[in-house]
PDB file of C-alpha atoms and ligand atoms in Angstrom:
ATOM      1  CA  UNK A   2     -41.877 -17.478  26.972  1.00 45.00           C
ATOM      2  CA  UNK A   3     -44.708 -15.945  28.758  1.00 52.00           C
ATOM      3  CA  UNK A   4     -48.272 -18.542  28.728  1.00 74.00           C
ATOM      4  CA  UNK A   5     -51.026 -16.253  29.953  1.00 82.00           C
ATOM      5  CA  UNK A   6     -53.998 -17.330  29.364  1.00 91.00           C
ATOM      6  CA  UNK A   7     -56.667 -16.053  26.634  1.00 94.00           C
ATOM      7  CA  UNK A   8     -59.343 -17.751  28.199  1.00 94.00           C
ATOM      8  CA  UNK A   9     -62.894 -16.480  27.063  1.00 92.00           C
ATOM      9  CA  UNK A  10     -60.906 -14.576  24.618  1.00 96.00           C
ATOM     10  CA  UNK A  11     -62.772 -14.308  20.582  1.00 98.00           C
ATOM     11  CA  UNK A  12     -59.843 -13.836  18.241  1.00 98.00           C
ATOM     12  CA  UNK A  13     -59.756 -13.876  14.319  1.00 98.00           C
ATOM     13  CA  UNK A  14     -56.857 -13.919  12.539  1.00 98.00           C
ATOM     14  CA  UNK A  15     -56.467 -13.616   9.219  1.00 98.00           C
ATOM     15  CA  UNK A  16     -53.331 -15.393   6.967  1.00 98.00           C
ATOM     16  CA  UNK A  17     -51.586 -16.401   3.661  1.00 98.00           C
ATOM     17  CA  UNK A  18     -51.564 -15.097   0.301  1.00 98.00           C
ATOM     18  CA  UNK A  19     -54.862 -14.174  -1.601  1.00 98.00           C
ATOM     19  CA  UNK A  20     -55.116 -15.162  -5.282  1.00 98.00           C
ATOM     20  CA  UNK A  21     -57.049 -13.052  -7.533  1.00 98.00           C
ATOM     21  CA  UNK A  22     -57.765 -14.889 -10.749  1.00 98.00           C
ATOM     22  CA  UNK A  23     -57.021 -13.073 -13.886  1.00 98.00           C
ATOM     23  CA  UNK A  24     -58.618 -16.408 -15.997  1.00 98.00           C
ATOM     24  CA  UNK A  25     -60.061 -19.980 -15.514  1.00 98.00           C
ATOM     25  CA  UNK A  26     -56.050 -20.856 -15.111  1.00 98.00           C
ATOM     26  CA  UNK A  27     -54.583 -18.175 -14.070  1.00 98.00           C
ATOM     27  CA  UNK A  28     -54.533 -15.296 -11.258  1.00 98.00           C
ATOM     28  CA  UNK A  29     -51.837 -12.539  -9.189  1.00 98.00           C
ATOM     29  CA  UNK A  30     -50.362 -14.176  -6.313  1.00 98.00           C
ATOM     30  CA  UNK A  31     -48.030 -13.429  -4.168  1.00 96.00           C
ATOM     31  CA  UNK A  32     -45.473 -15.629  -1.861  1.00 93.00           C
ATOM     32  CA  UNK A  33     -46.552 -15.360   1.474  1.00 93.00           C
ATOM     33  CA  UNK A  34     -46.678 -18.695   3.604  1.00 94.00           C
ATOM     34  CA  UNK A  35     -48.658 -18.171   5.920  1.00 96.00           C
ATOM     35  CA  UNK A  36     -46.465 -19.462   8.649  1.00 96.00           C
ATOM     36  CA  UNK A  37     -46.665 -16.218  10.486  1.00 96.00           C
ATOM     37  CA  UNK A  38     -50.565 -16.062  11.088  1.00 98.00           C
ATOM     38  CA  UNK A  39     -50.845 -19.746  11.383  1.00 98.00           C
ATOM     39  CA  UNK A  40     -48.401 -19.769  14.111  1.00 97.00           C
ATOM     40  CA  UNK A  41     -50.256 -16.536  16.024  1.00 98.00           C
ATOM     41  CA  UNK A  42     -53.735 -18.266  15.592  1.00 98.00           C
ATOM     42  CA  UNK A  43     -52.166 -21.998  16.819  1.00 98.00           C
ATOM     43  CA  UNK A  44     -50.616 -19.981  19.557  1.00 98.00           C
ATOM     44  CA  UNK A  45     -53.373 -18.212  20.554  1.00 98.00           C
ATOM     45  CA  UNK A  46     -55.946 -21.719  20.603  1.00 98.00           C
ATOM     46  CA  UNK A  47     -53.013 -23.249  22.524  1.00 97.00           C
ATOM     47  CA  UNK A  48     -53.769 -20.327  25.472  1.00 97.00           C
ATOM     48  CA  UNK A  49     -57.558 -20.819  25.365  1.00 97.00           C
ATOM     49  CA  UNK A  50     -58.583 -18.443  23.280  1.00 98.00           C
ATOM     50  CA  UNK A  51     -61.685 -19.037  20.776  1.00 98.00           C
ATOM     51  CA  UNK A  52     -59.578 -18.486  17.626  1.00 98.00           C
ATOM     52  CA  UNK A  53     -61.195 -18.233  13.736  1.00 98.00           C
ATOM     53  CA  UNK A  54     -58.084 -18.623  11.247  1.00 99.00           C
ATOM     54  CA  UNK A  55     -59.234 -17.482   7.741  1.00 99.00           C
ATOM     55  CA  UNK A  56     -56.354 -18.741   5.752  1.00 98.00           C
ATOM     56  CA  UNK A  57     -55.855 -17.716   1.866  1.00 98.00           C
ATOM     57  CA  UNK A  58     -54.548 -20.351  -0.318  1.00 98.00           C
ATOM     58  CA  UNK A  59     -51.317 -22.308   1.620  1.00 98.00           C
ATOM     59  CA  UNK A  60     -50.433 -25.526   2.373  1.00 96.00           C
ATOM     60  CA  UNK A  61     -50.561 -25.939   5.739  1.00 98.00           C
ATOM     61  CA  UNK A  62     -52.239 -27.974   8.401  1.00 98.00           C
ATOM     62  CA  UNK A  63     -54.870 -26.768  10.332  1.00 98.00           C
ATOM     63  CA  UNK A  64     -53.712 -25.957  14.067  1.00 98.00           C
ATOM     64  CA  UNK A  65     -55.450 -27.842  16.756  1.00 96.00           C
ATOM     65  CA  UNK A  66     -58.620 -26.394  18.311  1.00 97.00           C
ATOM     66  CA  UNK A  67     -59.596 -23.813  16.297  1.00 98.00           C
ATOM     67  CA  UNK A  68     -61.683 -23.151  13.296  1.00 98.00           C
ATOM     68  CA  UNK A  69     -60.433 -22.525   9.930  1.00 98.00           C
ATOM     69  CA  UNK A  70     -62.083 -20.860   6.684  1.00 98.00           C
ATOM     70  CA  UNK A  71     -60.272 -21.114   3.551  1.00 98.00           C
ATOM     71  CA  UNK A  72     -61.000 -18.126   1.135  1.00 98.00           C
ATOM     72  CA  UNK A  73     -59.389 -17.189  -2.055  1.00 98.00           C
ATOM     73  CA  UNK A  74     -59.589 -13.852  -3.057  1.00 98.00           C
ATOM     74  CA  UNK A  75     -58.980 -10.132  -0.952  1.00 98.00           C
ATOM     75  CA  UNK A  76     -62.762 -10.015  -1.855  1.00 98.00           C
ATOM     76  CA  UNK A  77     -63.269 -13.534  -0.085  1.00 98.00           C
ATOM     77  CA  UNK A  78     -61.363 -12.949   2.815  1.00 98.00           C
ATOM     78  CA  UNK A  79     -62.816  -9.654   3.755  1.00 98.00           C
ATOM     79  CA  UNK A  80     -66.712 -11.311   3.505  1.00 98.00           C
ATOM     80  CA  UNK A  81     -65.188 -13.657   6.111  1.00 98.00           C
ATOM     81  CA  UNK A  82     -63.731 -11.640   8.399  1.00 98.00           C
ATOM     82  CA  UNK A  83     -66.241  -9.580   8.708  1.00 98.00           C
ATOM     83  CA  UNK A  84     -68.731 -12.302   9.158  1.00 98.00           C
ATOM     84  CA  UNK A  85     -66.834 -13.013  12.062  1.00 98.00           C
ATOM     85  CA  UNK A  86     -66.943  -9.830  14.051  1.00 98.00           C
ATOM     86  CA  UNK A  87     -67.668  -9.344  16.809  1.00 97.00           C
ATOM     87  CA  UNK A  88     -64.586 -10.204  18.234  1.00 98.00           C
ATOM     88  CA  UNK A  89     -62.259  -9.268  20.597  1.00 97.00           C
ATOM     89  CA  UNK A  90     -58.603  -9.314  18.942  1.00 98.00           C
ATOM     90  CA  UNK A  91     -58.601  -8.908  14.881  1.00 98.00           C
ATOM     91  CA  UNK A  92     -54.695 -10.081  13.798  1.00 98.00           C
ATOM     92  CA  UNK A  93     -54.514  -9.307   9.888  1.00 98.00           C
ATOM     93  CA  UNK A  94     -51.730 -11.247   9.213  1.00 98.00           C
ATOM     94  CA  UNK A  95     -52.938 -11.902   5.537  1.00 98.00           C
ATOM     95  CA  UNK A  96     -50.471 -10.626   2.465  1.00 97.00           C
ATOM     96  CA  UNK A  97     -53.760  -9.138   0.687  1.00 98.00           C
ATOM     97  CA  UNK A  98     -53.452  -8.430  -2.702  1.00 98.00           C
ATOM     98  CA  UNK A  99     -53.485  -4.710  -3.452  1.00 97.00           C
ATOM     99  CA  UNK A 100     -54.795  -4.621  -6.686  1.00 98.00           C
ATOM    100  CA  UNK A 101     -56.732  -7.285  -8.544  1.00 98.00           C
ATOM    101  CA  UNK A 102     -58.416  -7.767 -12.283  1.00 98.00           C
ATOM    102  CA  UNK A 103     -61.242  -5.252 -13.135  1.00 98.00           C
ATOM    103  CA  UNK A 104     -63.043  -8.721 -14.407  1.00 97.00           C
ATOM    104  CA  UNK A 105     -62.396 -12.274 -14.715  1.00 97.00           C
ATOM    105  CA  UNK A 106     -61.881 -13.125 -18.526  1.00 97.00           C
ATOM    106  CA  UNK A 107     -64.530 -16.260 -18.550  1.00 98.00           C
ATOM    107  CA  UNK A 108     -62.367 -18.268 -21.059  1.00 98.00           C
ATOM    108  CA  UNK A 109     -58.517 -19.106 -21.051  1.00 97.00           C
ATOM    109  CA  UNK A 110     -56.632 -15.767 -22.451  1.00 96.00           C
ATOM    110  CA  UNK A 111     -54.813 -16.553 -25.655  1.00 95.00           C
ATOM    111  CA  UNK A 112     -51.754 -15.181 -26.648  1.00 94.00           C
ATOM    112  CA  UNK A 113     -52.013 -12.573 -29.552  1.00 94.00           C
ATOM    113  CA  UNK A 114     -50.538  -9.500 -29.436  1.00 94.00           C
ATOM    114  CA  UNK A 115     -46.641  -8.699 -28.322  1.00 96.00           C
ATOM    115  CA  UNK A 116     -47.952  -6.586 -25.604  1.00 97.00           C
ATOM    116  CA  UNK A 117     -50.958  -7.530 -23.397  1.00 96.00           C
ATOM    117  CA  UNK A 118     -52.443  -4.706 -20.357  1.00 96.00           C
ATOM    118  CA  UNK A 119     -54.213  -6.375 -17.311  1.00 97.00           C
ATOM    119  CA  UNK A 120     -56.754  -3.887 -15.929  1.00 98.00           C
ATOM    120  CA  UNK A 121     -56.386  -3.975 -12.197  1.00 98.00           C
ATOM    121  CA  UNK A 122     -58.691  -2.470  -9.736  1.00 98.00           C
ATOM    122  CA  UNK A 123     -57.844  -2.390  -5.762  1.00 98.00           C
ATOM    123  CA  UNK A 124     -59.458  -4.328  -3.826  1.00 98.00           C
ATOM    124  CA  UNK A 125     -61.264  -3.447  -0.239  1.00 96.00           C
ATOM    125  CA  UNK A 126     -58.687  -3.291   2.578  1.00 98.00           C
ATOM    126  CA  UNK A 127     -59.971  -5.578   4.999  1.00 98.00           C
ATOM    127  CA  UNK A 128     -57.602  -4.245   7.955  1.00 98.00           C
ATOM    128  CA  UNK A 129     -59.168  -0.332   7.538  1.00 98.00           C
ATOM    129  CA  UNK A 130     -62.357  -1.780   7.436  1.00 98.00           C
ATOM    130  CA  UNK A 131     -62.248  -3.861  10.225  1.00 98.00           C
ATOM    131  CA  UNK A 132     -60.841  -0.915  12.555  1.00 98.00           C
ATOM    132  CA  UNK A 133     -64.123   1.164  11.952  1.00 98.00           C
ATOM    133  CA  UNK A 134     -66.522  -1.085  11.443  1.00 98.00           C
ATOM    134  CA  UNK A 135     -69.628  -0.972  13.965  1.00 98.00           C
ATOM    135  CA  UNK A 136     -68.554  -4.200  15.386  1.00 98.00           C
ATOM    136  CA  UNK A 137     -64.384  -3.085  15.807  1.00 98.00           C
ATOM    137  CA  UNK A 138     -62.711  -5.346  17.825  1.00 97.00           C
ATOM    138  CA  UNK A 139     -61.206  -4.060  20.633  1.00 96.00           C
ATOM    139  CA  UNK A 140     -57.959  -4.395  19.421  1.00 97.00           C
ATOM    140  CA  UNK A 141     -56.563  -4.667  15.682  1.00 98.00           C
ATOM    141  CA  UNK A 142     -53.323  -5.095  14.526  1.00 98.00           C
ATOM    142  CA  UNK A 143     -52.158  -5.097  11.419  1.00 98.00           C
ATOM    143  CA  UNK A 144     -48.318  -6.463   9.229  1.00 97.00           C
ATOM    144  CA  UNK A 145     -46.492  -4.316   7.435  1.00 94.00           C
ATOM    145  CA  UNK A 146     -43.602  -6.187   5.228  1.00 88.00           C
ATOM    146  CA  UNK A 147     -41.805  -3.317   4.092  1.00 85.00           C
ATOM    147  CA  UNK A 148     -38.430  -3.286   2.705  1.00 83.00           C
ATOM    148  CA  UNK A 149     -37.024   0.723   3.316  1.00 88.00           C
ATOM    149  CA  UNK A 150     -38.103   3.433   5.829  1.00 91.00           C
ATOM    150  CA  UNK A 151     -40.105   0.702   7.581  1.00 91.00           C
ATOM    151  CA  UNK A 152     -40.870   2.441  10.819  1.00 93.00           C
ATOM    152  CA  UNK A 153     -42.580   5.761   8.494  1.00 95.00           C
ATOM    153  CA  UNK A 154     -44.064   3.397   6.928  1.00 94.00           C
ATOM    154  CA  UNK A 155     -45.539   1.434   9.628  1.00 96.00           C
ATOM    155  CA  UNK A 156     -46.495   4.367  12.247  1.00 96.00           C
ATOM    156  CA  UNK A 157     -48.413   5.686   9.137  1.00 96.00           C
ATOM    157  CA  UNK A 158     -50.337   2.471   8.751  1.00 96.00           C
ATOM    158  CA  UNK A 159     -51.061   2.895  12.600  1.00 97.00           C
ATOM    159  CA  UNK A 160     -52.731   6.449  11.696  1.00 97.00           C
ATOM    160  CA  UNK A 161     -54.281   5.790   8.120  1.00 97.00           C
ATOM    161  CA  UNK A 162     -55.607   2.548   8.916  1.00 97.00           C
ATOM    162  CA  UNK A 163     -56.832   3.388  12.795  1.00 97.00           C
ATOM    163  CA  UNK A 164     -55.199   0.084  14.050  1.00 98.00           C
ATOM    164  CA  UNK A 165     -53.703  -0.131  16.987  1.00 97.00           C
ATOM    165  CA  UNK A 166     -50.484  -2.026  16.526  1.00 98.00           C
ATOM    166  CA  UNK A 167     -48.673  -2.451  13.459  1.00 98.00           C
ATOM    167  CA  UNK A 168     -45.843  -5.150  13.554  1.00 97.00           C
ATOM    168  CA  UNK A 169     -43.704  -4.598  11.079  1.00 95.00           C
ATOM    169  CA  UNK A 170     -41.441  -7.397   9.106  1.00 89.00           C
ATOM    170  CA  UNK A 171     -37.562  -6.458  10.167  1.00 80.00           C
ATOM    171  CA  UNK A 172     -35.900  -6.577   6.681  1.00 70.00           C
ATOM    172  CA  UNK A 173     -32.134  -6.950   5.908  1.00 66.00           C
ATOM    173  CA  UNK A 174     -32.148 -10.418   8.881  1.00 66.00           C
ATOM    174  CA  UNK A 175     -31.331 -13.255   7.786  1.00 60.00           C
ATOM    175  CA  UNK A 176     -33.621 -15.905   7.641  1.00 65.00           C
ATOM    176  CA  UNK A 177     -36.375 -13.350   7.906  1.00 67.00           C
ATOM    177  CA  UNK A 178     -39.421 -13.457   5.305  1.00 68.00           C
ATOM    178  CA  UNK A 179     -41.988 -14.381   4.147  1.00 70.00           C
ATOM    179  CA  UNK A 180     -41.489 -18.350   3.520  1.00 72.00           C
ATOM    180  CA  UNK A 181     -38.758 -18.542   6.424  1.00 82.00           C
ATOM    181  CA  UNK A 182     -39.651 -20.460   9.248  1.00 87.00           C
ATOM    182  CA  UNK A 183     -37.793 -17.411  11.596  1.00 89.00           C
ATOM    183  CA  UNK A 184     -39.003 -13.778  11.801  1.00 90.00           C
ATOM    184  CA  UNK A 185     -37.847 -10.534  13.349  1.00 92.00           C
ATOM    185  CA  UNK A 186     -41.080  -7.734  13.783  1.00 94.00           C
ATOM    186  CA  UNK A 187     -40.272  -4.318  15.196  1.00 95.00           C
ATOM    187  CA  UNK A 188     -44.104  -3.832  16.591  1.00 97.00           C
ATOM    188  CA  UNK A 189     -45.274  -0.237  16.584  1.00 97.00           C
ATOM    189  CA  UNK A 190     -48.121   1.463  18.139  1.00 97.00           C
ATOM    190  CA  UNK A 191     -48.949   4.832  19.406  1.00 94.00           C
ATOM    191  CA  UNK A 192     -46.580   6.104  22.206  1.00 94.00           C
ATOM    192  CA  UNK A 193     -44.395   2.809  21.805  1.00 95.00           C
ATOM    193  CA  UNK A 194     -42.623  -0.303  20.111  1.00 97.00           C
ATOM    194  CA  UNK A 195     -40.864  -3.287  20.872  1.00 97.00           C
ATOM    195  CA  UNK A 196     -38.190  -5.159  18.933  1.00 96.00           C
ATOM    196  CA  UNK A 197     -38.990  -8.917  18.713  1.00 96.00           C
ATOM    197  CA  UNK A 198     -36.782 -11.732  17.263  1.00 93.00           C
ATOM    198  CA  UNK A 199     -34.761 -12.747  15.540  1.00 93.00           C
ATOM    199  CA  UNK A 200     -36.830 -16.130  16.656  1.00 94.00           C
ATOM    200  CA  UNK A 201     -38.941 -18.471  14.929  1.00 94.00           C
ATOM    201  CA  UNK A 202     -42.201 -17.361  14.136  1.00 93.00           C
ATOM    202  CA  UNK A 203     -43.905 -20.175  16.590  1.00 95.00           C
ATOM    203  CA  UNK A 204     -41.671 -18.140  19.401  1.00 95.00           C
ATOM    204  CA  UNK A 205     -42.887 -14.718  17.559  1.00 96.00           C
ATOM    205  CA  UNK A 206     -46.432 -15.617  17.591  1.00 97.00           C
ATOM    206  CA  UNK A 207     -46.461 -16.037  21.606  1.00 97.00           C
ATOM    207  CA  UNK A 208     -44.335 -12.398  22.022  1.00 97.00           C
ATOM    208  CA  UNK A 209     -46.708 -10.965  20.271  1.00 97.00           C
ATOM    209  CA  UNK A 210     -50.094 -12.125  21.761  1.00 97.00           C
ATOM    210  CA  UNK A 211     -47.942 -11.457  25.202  1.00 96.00           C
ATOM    211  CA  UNK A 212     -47.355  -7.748  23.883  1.00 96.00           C
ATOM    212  CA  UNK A 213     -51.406  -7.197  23.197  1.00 94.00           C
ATOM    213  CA  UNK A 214     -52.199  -8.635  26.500  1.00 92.00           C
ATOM    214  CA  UNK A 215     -49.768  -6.439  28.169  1.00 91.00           C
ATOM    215  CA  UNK A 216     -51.572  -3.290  26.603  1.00 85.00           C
ATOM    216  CA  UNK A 217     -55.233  -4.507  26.610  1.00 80.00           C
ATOM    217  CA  UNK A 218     -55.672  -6.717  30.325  1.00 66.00           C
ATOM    218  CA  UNK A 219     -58.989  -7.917  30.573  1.00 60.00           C
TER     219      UNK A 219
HETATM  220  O1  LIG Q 328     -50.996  -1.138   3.370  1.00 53.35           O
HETATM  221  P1  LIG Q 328     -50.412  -2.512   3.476  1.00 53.35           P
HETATM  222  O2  LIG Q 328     -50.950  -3.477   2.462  1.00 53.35           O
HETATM  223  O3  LIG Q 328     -48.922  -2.548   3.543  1.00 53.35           O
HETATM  224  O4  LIG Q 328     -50.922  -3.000   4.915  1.00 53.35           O
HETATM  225  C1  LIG Q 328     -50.671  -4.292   5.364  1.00 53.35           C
HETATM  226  C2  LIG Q 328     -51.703  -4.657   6.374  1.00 53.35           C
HETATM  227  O5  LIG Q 328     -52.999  -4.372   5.861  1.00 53.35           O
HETATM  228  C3  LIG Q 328     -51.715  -6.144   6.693  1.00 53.35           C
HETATM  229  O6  LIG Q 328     -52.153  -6.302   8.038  1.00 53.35           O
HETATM  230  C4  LIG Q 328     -52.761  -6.696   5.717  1.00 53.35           C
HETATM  231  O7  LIG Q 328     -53.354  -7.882   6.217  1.00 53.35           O
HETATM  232  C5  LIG Q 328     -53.742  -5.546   5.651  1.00 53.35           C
HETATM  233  N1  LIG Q 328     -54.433  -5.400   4.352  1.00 53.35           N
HETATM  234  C6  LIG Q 328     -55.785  -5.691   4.271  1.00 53.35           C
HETATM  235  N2  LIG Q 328     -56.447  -5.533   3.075  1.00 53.35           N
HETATM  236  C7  LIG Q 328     -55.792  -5.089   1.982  1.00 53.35           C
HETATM  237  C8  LIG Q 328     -54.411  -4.781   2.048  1.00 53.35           C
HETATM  238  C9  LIG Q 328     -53.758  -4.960   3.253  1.00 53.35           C
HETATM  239  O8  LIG Q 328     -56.389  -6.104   5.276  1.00 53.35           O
HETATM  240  N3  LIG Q 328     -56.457  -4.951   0.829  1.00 53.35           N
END
C-alpha cells in the first residue's frame, strides 16, 4: 500500500445515508454505512491532507484529524458541501436519497385508509452540482452501487454528471456492500479503469486516493 503524501491537499468527502423525513417519526432511508467514505476521508487525514467529512446519519466515530459535519437530509448535505468549496478533491461517497417527500406532514400520519400515496419530489444532486459549480474542485469523483450493466451505467455517470472518476460498487462479491466491512470498486474514468479489491474498504480507501494522485500530481 502506496503512502504518498496529500500534504497541503483540501479534500471533502461526503458519506452515509441521508434521511428524508416523511413525519415528526418517520422518514426514507436507506442502508448505507458509511464505512466506505469514512475510511477514504480517515485515509486521506492520515496522509496530510486537510479533509471535511460531511457524514449523513451513521454510527460511527469520527476519524482522527479531520473535521466532521453531520447533516440529515440530501437537502442538508448539499448546503454543506457546497459551503465547503473551494476544494481540491470532492469524493461523493454519500448514498443520497433520490427522491424525497414533496412536504413534511407537521403531525404524526395516522393510519386511515387501506392505501396511502407519499408524494416524492427529487432532490438536488449534490455530485452534478459540485462538478460545475464556479468553485469545481479540481477533481470529483463520484459511487455508483449498481447491481446490472454496471460499467454503462457508471461511464454514463462519468458523462451526465461531468465527474471525473466514477468508482463503481463490484456486485455479485462476496462480502461486498454496503454494510460489509470489505469492498471491490471497478473505478472508471475517461480513457481508463482499474479493478480494485476484493479488500477491506480501509485498504480500498488508500487505492483509491493512490489512483487520483496518479492522474492529478500536484
Ligand atoms: O445517479 P446515482 O445516484 O447512482 O449517482 C451516485 C453518485 O451521485 C454518488 O457519488 C452520490 O454521492 C451522488 N449523488 C448526489 N446527489 C444525489 C444523488 C446522488 O451527490 N441526489
Amino acid at each position: 500500500m502506496s503512502a504518498a503524501s496529500l500534504g497541503g491537499r483540501r479534500i471533502v468527502v461526503s458519506a452515509g445515508p441521508t434521511y428524508e423525513d416523511i413525519d415528526p417519526v418517520r422518514f426514507i432511508g436507506n442502508r448505507s454505512s458509511g464505512k466506505m467514505g469514512f475510511a477514504i476521508a480517515e485515509a486521506a487525514a492520515r496522509r496530510g491532507a486537510q479533509v471535511v467529512l460531511v457524514a449523513g446519519p451513521v454510527s460511527l466515530p469520527t476519524p482522527s484529524g479531520l473535521q466532521r459535519v453531520d447533516v440529515r437530509s440530501a437537502r442538508q448535505m448539499r448546503e454543506a458541501v457546497i459551503a465547503q468549496l473551494p476544494a481540491d478533491v470532492y469524493i461523493g461517497a454519500a448514498a443520497v436519497a433520490d427522491y424525497a417527500p414533496a412536504e413534511i406532514a407537521p403531525g404524526k400520519i395516522k393510519k386511515k385508509d387501506e392505501r396511502l400515496t407519499l408524494a416524492l419530489v427529487r432532490t438536488p444532486d449534490i455530485l452534478a452540482e459540485v462538478a460545475v459549480h464556479a468553485r469545481r474542485p479540481t477533481v470529483v469523483v463520484g459511487f455508483a452501487a449498481e447491481t446490472h450493466d454496471v460499467e454503462f451505467y457508471a461511464r454514463g455517470k462519468l458523462e451526465k454528471k461531468k465527474v471525473d472518476m466514477i468508482a463503481a460498487n463490484r456486485v455479485g462479491v462476496s462480502g461486498s456492500g454496503f454494510e460489509s466491512d470489505d469492498n471491490a470498486l471497478t473505478v472508471y474514468w475517461r480513457d481508463g479503469e482499474r479493478a480494485l479489491g476484493p479488500a477491506p474498504k480501509t485498504a480500498l480507501a488508500d487505492e483509491l486516493l493512490d489512483l487520483i494522485l496518479a492522474r492529478w500530481p500536484a
